[in-house]
XYZ file of C-alpha atoms in Angstrom:
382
model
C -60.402 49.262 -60.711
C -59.294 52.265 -61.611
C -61.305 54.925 -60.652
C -61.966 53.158 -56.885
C -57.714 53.047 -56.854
C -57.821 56.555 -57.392
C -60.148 57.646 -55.262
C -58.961 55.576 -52.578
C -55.386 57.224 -52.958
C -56.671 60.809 -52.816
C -58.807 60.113 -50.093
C -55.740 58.722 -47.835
C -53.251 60.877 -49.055
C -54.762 63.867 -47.919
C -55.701 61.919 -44.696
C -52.487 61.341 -44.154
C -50.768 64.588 -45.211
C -48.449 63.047 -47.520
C -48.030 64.734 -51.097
C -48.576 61.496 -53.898
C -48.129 58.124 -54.615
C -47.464 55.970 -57.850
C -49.286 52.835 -57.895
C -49.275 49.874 -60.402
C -51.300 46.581 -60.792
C -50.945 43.759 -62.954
C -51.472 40.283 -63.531
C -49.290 37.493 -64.875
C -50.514 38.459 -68.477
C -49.644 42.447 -68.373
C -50.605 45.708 -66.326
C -54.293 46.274 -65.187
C -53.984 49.697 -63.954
C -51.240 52.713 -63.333
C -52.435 55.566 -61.449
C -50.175 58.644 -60.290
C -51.621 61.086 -57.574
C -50.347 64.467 -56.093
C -46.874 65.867 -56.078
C -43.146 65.046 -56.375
C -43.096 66.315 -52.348
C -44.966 69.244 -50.781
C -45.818 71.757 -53.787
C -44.074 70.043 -56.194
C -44.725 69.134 -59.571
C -46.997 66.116 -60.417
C -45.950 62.463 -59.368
C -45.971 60.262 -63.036
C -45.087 56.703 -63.715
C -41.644 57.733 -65.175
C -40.527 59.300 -61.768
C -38.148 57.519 -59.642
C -37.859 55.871 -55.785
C -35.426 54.914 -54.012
C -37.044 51.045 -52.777
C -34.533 50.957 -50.069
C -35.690 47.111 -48.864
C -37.348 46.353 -51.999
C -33.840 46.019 -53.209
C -33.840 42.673 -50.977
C -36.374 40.145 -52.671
C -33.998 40.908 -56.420
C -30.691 40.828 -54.820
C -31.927 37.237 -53.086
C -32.906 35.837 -56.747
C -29.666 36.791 -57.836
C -28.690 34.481 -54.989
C -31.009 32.036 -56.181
C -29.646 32.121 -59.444
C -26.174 31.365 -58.068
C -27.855 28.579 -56.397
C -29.404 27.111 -59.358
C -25.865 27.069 -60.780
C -24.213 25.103 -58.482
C -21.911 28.577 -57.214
C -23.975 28.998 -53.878
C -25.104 26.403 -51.427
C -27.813 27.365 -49.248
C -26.744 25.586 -46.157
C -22.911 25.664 -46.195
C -21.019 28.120 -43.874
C -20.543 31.353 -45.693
C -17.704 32.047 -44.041
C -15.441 30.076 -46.473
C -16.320 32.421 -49.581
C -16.656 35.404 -47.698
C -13.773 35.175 -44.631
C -15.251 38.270 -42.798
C -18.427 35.996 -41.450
C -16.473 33.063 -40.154
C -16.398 32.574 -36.825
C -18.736 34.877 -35.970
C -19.441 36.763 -32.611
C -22.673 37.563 -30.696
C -23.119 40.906 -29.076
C -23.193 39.958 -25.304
C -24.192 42.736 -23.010
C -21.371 45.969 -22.350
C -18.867 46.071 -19.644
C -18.682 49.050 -16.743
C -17.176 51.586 -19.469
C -19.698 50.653 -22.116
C -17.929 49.261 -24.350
C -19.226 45.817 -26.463
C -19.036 42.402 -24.273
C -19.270 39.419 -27.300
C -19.064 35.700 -27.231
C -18.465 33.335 -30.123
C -21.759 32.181 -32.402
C -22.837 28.889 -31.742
C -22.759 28.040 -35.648
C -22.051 29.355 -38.906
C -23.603 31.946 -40.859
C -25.204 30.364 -44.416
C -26.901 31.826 -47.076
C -30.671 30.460 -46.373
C -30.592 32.227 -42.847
C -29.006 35.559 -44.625
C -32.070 35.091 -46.950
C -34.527 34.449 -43.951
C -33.638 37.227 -41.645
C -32.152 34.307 -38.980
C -28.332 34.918 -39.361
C -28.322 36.995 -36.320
C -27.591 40.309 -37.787
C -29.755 43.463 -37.134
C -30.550 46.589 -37.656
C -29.225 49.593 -35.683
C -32.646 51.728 -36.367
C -34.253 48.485 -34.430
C -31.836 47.789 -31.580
C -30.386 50.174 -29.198
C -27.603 47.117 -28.498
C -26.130 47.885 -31.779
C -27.039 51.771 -31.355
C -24.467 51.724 -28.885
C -22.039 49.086 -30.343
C -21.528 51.583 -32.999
C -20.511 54.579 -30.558
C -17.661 52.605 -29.973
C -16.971 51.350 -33.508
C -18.077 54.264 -35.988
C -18.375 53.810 -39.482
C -20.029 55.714 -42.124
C -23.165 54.951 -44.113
C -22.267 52.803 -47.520
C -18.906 51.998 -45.860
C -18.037 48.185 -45.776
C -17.018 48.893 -42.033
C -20.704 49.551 -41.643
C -21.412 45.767 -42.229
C -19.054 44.514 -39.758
C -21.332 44.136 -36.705
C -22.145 41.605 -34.243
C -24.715 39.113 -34.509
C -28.063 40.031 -32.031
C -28.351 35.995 -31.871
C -26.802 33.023 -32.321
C -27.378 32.040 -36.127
C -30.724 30.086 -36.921
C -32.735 30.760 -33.605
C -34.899 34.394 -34.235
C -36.026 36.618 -37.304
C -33.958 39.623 -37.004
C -34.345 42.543 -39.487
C -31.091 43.804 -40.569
C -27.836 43.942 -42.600
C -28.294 40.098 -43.603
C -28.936 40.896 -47.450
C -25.914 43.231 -47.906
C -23.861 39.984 -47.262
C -25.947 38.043 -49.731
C -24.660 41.055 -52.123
C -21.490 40.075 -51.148
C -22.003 36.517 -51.571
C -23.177 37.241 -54.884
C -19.941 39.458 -56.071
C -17.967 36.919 -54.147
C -19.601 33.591 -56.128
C -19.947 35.382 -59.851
C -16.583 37.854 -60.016
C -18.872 40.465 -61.040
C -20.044 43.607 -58.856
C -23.874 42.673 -57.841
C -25.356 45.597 -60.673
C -23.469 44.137 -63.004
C -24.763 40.833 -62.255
C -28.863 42.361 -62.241
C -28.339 44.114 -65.735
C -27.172 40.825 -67.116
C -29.665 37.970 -65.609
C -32.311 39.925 -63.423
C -33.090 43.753 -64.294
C -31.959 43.676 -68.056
C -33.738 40.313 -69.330
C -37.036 41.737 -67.648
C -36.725 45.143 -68.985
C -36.415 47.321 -65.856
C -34.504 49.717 -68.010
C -35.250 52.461 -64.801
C -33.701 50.069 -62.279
C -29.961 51.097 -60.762
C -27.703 51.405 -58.287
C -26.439 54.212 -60.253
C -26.732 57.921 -58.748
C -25.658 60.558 -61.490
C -27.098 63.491 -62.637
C -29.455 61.517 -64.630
C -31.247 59.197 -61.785
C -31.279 62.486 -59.125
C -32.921 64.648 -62.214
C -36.097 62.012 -62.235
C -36.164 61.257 -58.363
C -38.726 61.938 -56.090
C -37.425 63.845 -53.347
C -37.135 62.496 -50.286
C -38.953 64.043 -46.729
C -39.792 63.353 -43.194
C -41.903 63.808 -40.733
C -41.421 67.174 -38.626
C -43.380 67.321 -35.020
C -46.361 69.059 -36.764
C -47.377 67.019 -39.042
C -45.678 68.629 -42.041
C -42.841 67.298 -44.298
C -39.312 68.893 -44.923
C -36.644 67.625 -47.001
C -34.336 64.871 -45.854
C -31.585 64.525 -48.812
C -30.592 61.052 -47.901
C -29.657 58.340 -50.700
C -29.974 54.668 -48.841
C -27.412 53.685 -51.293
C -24.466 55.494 -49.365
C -24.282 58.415 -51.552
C -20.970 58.625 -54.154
C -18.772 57.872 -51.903
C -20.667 53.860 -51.054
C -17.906 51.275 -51.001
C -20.419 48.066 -52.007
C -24.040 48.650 -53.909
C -26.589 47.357 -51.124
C -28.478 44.879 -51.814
C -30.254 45.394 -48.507
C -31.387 48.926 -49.748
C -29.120 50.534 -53.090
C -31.104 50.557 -56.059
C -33.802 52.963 -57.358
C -36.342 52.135 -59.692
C -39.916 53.127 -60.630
C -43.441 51.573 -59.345
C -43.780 50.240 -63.221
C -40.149 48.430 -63.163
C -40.942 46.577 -59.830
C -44.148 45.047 -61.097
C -42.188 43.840 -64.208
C -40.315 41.918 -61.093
C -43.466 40.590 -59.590
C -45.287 39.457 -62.828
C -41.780 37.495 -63.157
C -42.665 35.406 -60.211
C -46.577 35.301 -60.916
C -45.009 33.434 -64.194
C -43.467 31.190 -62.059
C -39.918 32.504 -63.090
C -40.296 33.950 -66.848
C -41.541 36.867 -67.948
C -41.607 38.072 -71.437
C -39.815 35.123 -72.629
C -37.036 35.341 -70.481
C -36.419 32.634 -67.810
C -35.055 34.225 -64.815
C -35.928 31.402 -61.886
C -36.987 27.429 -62.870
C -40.107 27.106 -61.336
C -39.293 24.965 -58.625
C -36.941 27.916 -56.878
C -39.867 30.003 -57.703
C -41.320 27.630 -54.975
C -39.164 27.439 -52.617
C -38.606 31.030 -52.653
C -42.200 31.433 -51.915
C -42.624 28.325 -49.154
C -42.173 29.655 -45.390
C -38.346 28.757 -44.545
C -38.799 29.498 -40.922
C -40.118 28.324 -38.105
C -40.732 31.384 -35.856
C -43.102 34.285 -36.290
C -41.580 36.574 -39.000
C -41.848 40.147 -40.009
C -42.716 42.705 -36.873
C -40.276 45.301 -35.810
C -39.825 47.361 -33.032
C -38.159 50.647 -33.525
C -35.621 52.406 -32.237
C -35.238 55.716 -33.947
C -39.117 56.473 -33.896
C -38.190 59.811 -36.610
C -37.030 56.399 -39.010
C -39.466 53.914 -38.883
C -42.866 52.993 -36.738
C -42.762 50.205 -34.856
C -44.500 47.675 -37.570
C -46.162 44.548 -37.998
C -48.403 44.665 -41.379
C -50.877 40.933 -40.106
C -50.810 42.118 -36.315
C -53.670 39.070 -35.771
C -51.223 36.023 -37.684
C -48.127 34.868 -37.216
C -46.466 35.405 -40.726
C -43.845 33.358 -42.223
C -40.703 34.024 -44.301
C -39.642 32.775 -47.561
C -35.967 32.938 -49.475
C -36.424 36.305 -49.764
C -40.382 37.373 -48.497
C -42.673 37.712 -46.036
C -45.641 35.771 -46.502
C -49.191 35.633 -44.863
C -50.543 31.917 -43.754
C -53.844 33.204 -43.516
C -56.235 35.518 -45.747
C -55.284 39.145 -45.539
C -58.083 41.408 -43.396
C -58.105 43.999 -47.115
C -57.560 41.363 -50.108
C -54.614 39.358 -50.510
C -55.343 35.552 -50.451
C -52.925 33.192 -47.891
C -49.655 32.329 -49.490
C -48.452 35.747 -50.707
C -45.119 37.366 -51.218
C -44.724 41.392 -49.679
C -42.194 43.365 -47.995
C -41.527 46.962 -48.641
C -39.082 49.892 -48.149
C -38.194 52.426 -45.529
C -39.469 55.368 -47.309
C -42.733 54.018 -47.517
C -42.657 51.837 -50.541
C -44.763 48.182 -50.552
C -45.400 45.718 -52.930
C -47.194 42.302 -52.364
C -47.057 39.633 -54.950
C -50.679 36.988 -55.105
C -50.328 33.783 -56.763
C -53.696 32.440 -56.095
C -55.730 35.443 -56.950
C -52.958 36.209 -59.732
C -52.032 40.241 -58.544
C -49.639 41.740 -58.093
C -49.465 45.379 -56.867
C -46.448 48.099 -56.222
C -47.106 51.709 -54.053
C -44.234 54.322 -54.228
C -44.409 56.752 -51.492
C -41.050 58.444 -50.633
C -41.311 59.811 -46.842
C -40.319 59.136 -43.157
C -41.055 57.511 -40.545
C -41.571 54.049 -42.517
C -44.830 52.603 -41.470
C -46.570 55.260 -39.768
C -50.041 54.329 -39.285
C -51.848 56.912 -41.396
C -49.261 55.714 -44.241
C -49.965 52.033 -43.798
C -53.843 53.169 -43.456
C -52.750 54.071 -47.844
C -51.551 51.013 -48.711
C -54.936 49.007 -47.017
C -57.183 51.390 -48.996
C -54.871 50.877 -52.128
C -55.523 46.672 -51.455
C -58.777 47.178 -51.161
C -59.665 48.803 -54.418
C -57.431 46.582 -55.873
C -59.493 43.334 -55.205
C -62.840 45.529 -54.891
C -63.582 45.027 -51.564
């Protein structure tokens, strides 16, 4: 497995003109192979397992078992309105249309916000890189990056009836902080991050995390990469830690996270999740077709669907495939990824699971995603 992960890598990465990747595998008993290829950016020095990402969206599926942990405690309901613990999402409003001077036309939700639809991408709440709507909402209501003004948008739809990408799992941050008294990295050191041993995994951004991380680049209009110092996590002047993007980490941390749920909760004798929210969070919650996006800021993100021929569900937390995928993965498993090209995809039935740390924009270009197929397929051999 190895040697074909390997090759595959260099083979793509140089098809692709992007400088390295880390890449783990494991299985619910320990790691089956670590590979690092290329360079920390364009003529940089060597990519390693110690080195640092920022997993932007990856951040999501361990700020919703926080969640679930809350849930399991009796702190968090799934299904009550939200907007008694946290006052800023009740009575929320749907962005309308714009008036003759442009400015924001909104009407009143037809229902509360509750945690399962923050969870499930169905609260209503978007993403400005994916809707010019809230592109121009936020012309007329600027707010800075990290600032808790930047969460107080409009829903795209009324609560329960799409899957919208977006801001949903900052507010389950918030929920968090708001049902424990304790800031959400506080909460992941003590019952998530520190009991599974992802020592590497913060919110934190001293001199110490920007000394190990992998710079950051994007694509310029020939093909080449320039730097693009932007942390996801707001920078030092954030006002909340994000769970919808904030923490950095390495490729080996985050499969320490997935082996936790191919162990159906535990992982080196620490219980994180009783099996039966393991479940749930990995049984479809939703009953439309989950998981493609259509950009808005093309320089950002690709437009992106990663099963373009099934309509893929969403757990508490995950997308997840119905059917077989086309390069390995059997039906039933757990993925999602982050914007800087980061994926992970978690296998219960063929017992993998499997993390690739790129750091580069747009998200999802096709000659990107192209390295993550070839990375699947040496992983199962195909």
């Amino acid at each position: 497995m190895l040697e074909r992960i390997k090759t595959a890598l260099e083979t793509t990465l140089a098809a692709a003109n992007v400088p390295g990747a880390v890449a783990v595998v494991g299985n619910s008993s320990g790691t089956l192979a670590e590979v690092a290829v290329g360079t920390k950016g364009p003529g940089g020095p060597p990519l390693s397992q110690d080195d640092l990402f920022q997993i932007a969206s990856m951040t999501k599926a361990i700020a919703s078992v926080a969640a679930m942990q809350l849930v399991e405690q009796g702190r968090l309901n799934l299904d009550d309105d939200l907007g008694t613990l946290l006052p800023q999402l009740a009575n929320p409003d749907v962005l309308e249309g714009f008036d003759d001077e442009g400015k924001p036309v909104t009407r009143p939700a037809a229902g509360p916000i509750t945690l399962r639809q923050l969870l499930t991408h169905t609260s209503g709440f978007g993403y400005e890189f994916m809707s010019a709507e809230l592109t121009q909402f936020r012309q007329h209501n600027p707010a800075a990056p990290g600032s808790l003004a930047s969460l107080k948008a409009p829903l795209l739809a009324d609560p329960g009836t799409q899957w919208l990408y977006g801001i949903s799992t900052d507010w389950v941050g918030l929920a968090v902080e708001a049902a424990s008294g304790m800031k959400l990295g506080d909460w992941l050191i003590r019952h998530v991050t520190g009991p599974l041993r992802m020592n590497d995994t913060t919110f934190a951004f001293d001199d110490a995390v920007k000394s190990r991380l992998t710079p950051l680049h994007v694509r310029t209009p020939d093909g080449g990469l320039m730097p693009f110092p932007v942390h996801f996590g707001g920078g030092d002047n954030a006002e909340f830690q994000g769970a919808g993007g904030g923490l950095i980490s390495t490729a080996r941390d985050y499969l320490h996270f997935c082996r936790m749920f191919l162990n159906r909760g535990q992982l080196n004798g620490a219980r994180i999740l009783r099996p039966e929210t393991v479940t749930d969070m990995a049984s479809n919650q939703v009953t439309m077709p989950a998981g493609r996006m259509t950009s808005n800021l093309p320089g950002f993100s690709s437009d992106f669907d990663l099963f373009p021929m099934m309509d893929c569900g969403w757990g508490l937390g995950f997308l997840i495939n119905p059917e077989p995928g086309p390069d390995g993965r059997a039906a039933g498993s757990l993925a999602w990824a982050g914007i800087a090209n980061s994926y992970y995809w978690i296998d219960p039935e063929s017992d993998i699971a499997a993390v690739l740390c790129m750091q580069h924009l747009p998200f999802g270009e096709p000659a990107t995603v192209e390295v993550l197929r070839a990375f699947e397929r040496a992983v199962y051999g195909k």
